[in-house]
PDB file of C-alpha atoms in Angstrom:
ATOM      1  CA  MET Z   4     -80.838-333.237-219.544  1.00  0.00           C
ATOM      2  CA  SER Z   5     -83.153-334.330-222.337  1.00  0.00           C
ATOM      3  CA  ARG Z   6     -82.299-333.831-225.977  1.00  0.00           C
ATOM      4  CA  ARG Z   7     -85.222-331.438-226.422  1.00  0.00           C
ATOM      5  CA  THR Z   8     -84.130-329.325-223.461  1.00  0.00           C
ATOM      6  CA  ASP Z   9     -80.576-329.204-224.787  1.00  0.00           C
ATOM      7  CA  LEU Z  10     -81.781-328.135-228.245  1.00  0.00           C
ATOM      8  CA  ARG Z  11     -83.919-325.369-226.722  1.00  0.00           C
ATOM      9  CA  PHE Z  12     -80.931-324.173-224.688  1.00  0.00           C
ATOM     10  CA  ARG Z  13     -78.634-324.147-227.739  1.00  0.00           C
ATOM     11  CA  ALA Z  14     -81.160-322.375-229.971  1.00  0.00           C
ATOM     12  CA  THR Z  15     -81.941-319.723-227.371  1.00  0.00           C
ATOM     13  CA  THR Z  16     -78.303-319.001-226.552  1.00  0.00           C
ATOM     14  CA  ALA Z  17     -77.457-318.751-230.284  1.00  0.00           C
ATOM     15  CA  VAL Z  18     -80.121-316.065-230.708  1.00  0.00           C
ATOM     16  CA  GLN Z  19     -79.057-314.304-227.499  1.00  0.00           C
ATOM     17  CA  ARG Z  20     -75.432-314.142-228.690  1.00  0.00           C
ATOM     18  CA  ARG Z  21     -76.596-312.065-231.653  1.00  0.00           C
ATOM     19  CA  LEU Z  22     -79.232-309.927-229.905  1.00  0.00           C
ATOM     20  CA  ASN Z  23     -77.553-309.187-226.579  1.00  0.00           C
ATOM     21  CA  PRO Z  24     -74.807-306.914-228.000  1.00  0.00           C
ATOM     22  CA  LEU Z  25     -77.543-304.763-229.555  1.00  0.00           C
ATOM     23  CA  LEU Z  26     -79.914-304.809-226.578  1.00  0.00           C
ATOM     24  CA  ARG Z  27     -77.327-303.863-223.972  1.00  0.00           C
ATOM     25  CA  ARG Z  28     -76.599-300.653-225.921  1.00  0.00           C
ATOM     26  CA  LEU Z  29     -80.171-299.425-225.602  1.00  0.00           C
ATOM     27  CA  PRO Z  30     -80.147-296.748-222.886  1.00  0.00           C
ATOM     28  CA  LEU Z  31     -83.307-297.916-221.104  1.00  0.00           C
ATOM     29  CA  GLN Z  32     -82.616-301.664-221.338  1.00  0.00           C
ATOM     30  CA  THR Z  33     -81.970-303.189-217.919  1.00  0.00           C
ATOM     31  CA  VAL Z  34     -78.483-304.708-217.869  1.00  0.00           C
ATOM     32  CA  LEU Z  35     -76.812-306.969-215.320  1.00  0.00           C
ATOM     33  CA  GLU Z  36     -73.026-306.633-215.076  1.00  0.00           C
ATOM     34  CA  THR Z  37     -71.118-309.521-213.520  1.00  0.00           C
ATOM     35  CA  THR Z  38     -67.399-310.223-213.327  1.00  0.00           C
ATOM     36  CA  GLY Z  39     -66.240-313.013-215.636  1.00  0.00           C
ATOM     37  CA  ARG Z  40     -65.252-315.981-213.484  1.00  0.00           C
ATOM     38  CA  VAL Z  41     -62.284-316.847-215.724  1.00  0.00           C
ATOM     39  CA  SER Z  42     -61.351-313.560-217.400  1.00  0.00           C
ATOM     40  CA  GLY Z  43     -62.097-311.185-214.522  1.00  0.00           C
ATOM     41  CA  GLN Z  44     -63.568-308.807-217.121  1.00  0.00           C
ATOM     42  CA  PRO Z  45     -66.978-307.122-216.818  1.00  0.00           C
ATOM     43  CA  ARG Z  46     -69.744-309.127-218.546  1.00  0.00           C
ATOM     44  CA  ARG Z  47     -72.978-307.334-219.406  1.00  0.00           C
ATOM     45  CA  THR Z  48     -76.231-309.181-220.008  1.00  0.00           C
ATOM     46  CA  PRO Z  49     -79.605-307.618-220.861  1.00  0.00           C
ATOM     47  CA  VAL Z  50     -82.183-308.871-218.380  1.00  0.00           C
ATOM     48  CA  GLY Z  51     -85.788-308.302-217.476  1.00  0.00           C
ATOM     49  CA  GLY Z  52     -86.758-307.758-213.905  1.00  0.00           C
ATOM     50  CA  ARG Z  53     -88.096-305.249-211.460  1.00  0.00           C
ATOM     51  CA  ARG Z  54     -86.816-303.155-208.613  1.00  0.00           C
ATOM     52  CA  VAL Z  55     -88.793-303.670-205.417  1.00  0.00           C
ATOM     53  CA  GLY Z  56     -87.594-301.384-202.644  1.00  0.00           C
ATOM     54  CA  GLY Z  57     -83.869-301.931-202.185  1.00  0.00           C
ATOM     55  CA  SER Z  58     -83.726-305.111-204.267  1.00  0.00           C
ATOM     56  CA  PHE Z  59     -83.817-305.981-207.958  1.00  0.00           C
ATOM     57  CA  TRP Z  60     -85.499-309.289-208.866  1.00  0.00           C
ATOM     58  CA  LEU Z  61     -85.056-311.347-212.037  1.00  0.00           C
ATOM     59  CA  VAL Z  62     -85.525-314.935-213.183  1.00  0.00           C
ATOM     60  CA  SER Z  63     -82.839-316.815-215.116  1.00  0.00           C
ATOM     61  CA  GLU Z  64     -84.365-319.009-217.821  1.00  0.00           C
ATOM     62  CA  PHE Z  65     -81.591-321.597-217.650  1.00  0.00           C
ATOM     63  CA  GLY Z  66     -80.719-321.538-213.971  1.00  0.00           C
ATOM     64  CA  GLU Z  67     -77.138-322.518-213.226  1.00  0.00           C
ATOM     65  CA  ARG Z  68     -76.450-323.100-216.932  1.00  0.00           C
ATOM     66  CA  SER Z  69     -76.669-319.327-217.534  1.00  0.00           C
ATOM     67  CA  GLN Z  70     -73.220-317.797-217.767  1.00  0.00           C
ATOM     68  CA  TYR Z  71     -74.204-314.807-215.636  1.00  0.00           C
ATOM     69  CA  VAL Z  72     -75.453-317.154-212.903  1.00  0.00           C
ATOM     70  CA  ARG Z  73     -72.123-319.005-212.984  1.00  0.00           C
ATOM     71  CA  ASN Z  74     -70.359-315.649-212.699  1.00  0.00           C
ATOM     72  CA  ILE Z  75     -72.544-314.726-209.706  1.00  0.00           C
ATOM     73  CA  MET Z  76     -71.657-318.033-208.044  1.00  0.00           C
ATOM     74  CA  ALA Z  77     -67.964-317.103-208.372  1.00  0.00           C
ATOM     75  CA  ASP Z  78     -68.401-313.435-207.359  1.00  0.00           C
ATOM     76  CA  PRO Z  79     -71.790-312.133-206.162  1.00  0.00           C
ATOM     77  CA  ARG Z  80     -70.814-308.440-206.456  1.00  0.00           C
ATOM     78  CA  VAL Z  81     -72.696-307.077-209.474  1.00  0.00           C
ATOM     79  CA  ARG Z  82     -74.008-303.877-211.003  1.00  0.00           C
ATOM     80  CA  VAL Z  83     -77.469-303.361-212.479  1.00  0.00           C
ATOM     81  CA  ARG Z  84     -78.363-300.619-214.948  1.00  0.00           C
ATOM     82  CA  ILE Z  85     -81.969-299.626-214.271  1.00  0.00           C
ATOM     83  CA  ARG Z  86     -83.501-296.840-216.397  1.00  0.00           C
ATOM     84  CA  GLY Z  87     -80.041-295.738-217.503  1.00  0.00           C
ATOM     85  CA  ARG Z  88     -78.519-295.537-214.013  1.00  0.00           C
ATOM     86  CA  TRP Z  89     -75.987-298.010-212.579  1.00  0.00           C
ATOM     87  CA  HIS Z  90     -76.468-299.472-209.090  1.00  0.00           C
ATOM     88  CA  GLY Z  91     -73.987-301.701-207.281  1.00  0.00           C
ATOM     89  CA  GLY Z  92     -75.215-304.663-205.304  1.00  0.00           C
ATOM     90  CA  THR Z  93     -74.831-308.238-204.146  1.00  0.00           C
ATOM     91  CA  ALA Z  94     -76.645-311.003-206.011  1.00  0.00           C
ATOM     92  CA  HIS Z  95     -78.250-313.964-204.277  1.00  0.00           C
ATOM     93  CA  LEU Z  96     -79.483-317.113-205.975  1.00  0.00           C
ATOM     94  CA  MET Z  97     -82.892-318.025-204.592  1.00  0.00           C
ATOM     95  CA  PRO Z  98     -83.574-321.716-205.361  1.00  0.00           C
ATOM     96  CA  GLN Z  99     -86.265-321.832-202.638  1.00  0.00           C
ATOM     97  CA  ASP Z 100     -88.273-319.057-204.354  1.00  0.00           C
ATOM     98  CA  ASP Z 101     -91.065-320.026-206.791  1.00  0.00           C
ATOM     99  CA  PRO Z 102     -89.810-318.600-210.121  1.00  0.00           C
ATOM    100  CA  VAL Z 103     -93.169-319.023-211.891  1.00  0.00           C
ATOM    101  CA  ALA Z 104     -94.917-316.999-209.184  1.00  0.00           C
ATOM    102  CA  ARG Z 105     -92.063-314.475-209.283  1.00  0.00           C
ATOM    103  CA  LEU Z 106     -92.476-314.055-213.062  1.00  0.00           C
ATOM    104  CA  ARG Z 107     -96.087-312.955-212.473  1.00  0.00           C
ATOM    105  CA  GLU Z 108     -94.680-309.967-210.543  1.00  0.00           C
ATOM    106  CA  LEU Z 109     -92.098-309.013-213.192  1.00  0.00           C
ATOM    107  CA  PRO Z 110     -92.543-307.213-216.541  1.00  0.00           C
ATOM    108  CA  ARG Z 111     -94.882-309.212-218.770  1.00  0.00           C
ATOM    109  CA  VAL Z 112     -92.986-309.284-222.074  1.00  0.00           C
ATOM    110  CA  ASN Z 113     -89.781-310.608-220.554  1.00  0.00           C
ATOM    111  CA  SER Z 114     -91.685-313.009-218.297  1.00  0.00           C
ATOM    112  CA  LEU Z 115     -93.476-314.551-221.283  1.00  0.00           C
ATOM    113  CA  GLY Z 116     -90.145-315.109-223.035  1.00  0.00           C
ATOM    114  CA  VAL Z 117     -88.504-316.606-219.959  1.00  0.00           C
ATOM    115  CA  ARG Z 118     -91.459-318.931-219.389  1.00  0.00           C
ATOM    116  CA  ALA Z 119     -91.602-319.977-223.068  1.00  0.00           C
ATOM    117  CA  LEU Z 120     -87.870-320.541-223.548  1.00  0.00           C
ATOM    118  CA  GLY Z 121     -86.729-321.461-220.069  1.00  0.00           C
ATOM    119  CA  THR Z 122     -85.954-324.977-218.992  1.00  0.00           C
ATOM    120  CA  ASN Z 123     -84.646-324.553-215.455  1.00  0.00           C
ATOM    121  CA  LEU Z 124     -85.952-321.326-213.940  1.00  0.00           C
ATOM    122  CA  LEU Z 125     -84.024-319.759-211.062  1.00  0.00           C
ATOM    123  CA  THR Z 126     -84.861-316.578-209.165  1.00  0.00           C
ATOM    124  CA  VAL Z 127     -82.056-314.082-208.549  1.00  0.00           C
ATOM    125  CA  ARG Z 128     -82.293-311.216-206.059  1.00  0.00           C
ATOM    126  CA  VAL Z 129     -79.816-308.360-206.121  1.00  0.00           C
ATOM    127  CA  ASP Z 130     -79.623-306.374-202.887  1.00  0.00           C
ATOM    128  CA  LEU Z 131     -78.744-302.895-204.088  1.00  0.00           C
ATOM    129  CA  ASP Z 132     -76.231-300.724-202.235  1.00  0.00           C
ATOM    130  CA  GLY Z 133     -77.540-297.604-200.502  1.00  0.00           C
TER     131      GLY Z 133
END
């Protein structure tokens, strides 16, 4: 990984550490809940994405470096809070999907941020239960 990419990752995650606790409390903020791969505790991360039929799609800006992606790799069972309502599901990493094309289908504000800050985009699909 290049020095510039590493600096972007560190700067972005430093900001996210301060903002995420505030954002995940907002009732209409979409939140992804994974199970911590070491602690076993629930880990909640504000995300941007969109529900399409029985699936929820999002793009991780740092791919497998994102902690929630690492948690998904250890345990794909997740929950997603969409418009204030929790939905259980199974997450799938989609490395074959074109994340830039996928971002065009997702909410604009989040997509702009992911594209601007991201260094290793990775699409994630959550197949929602029921």
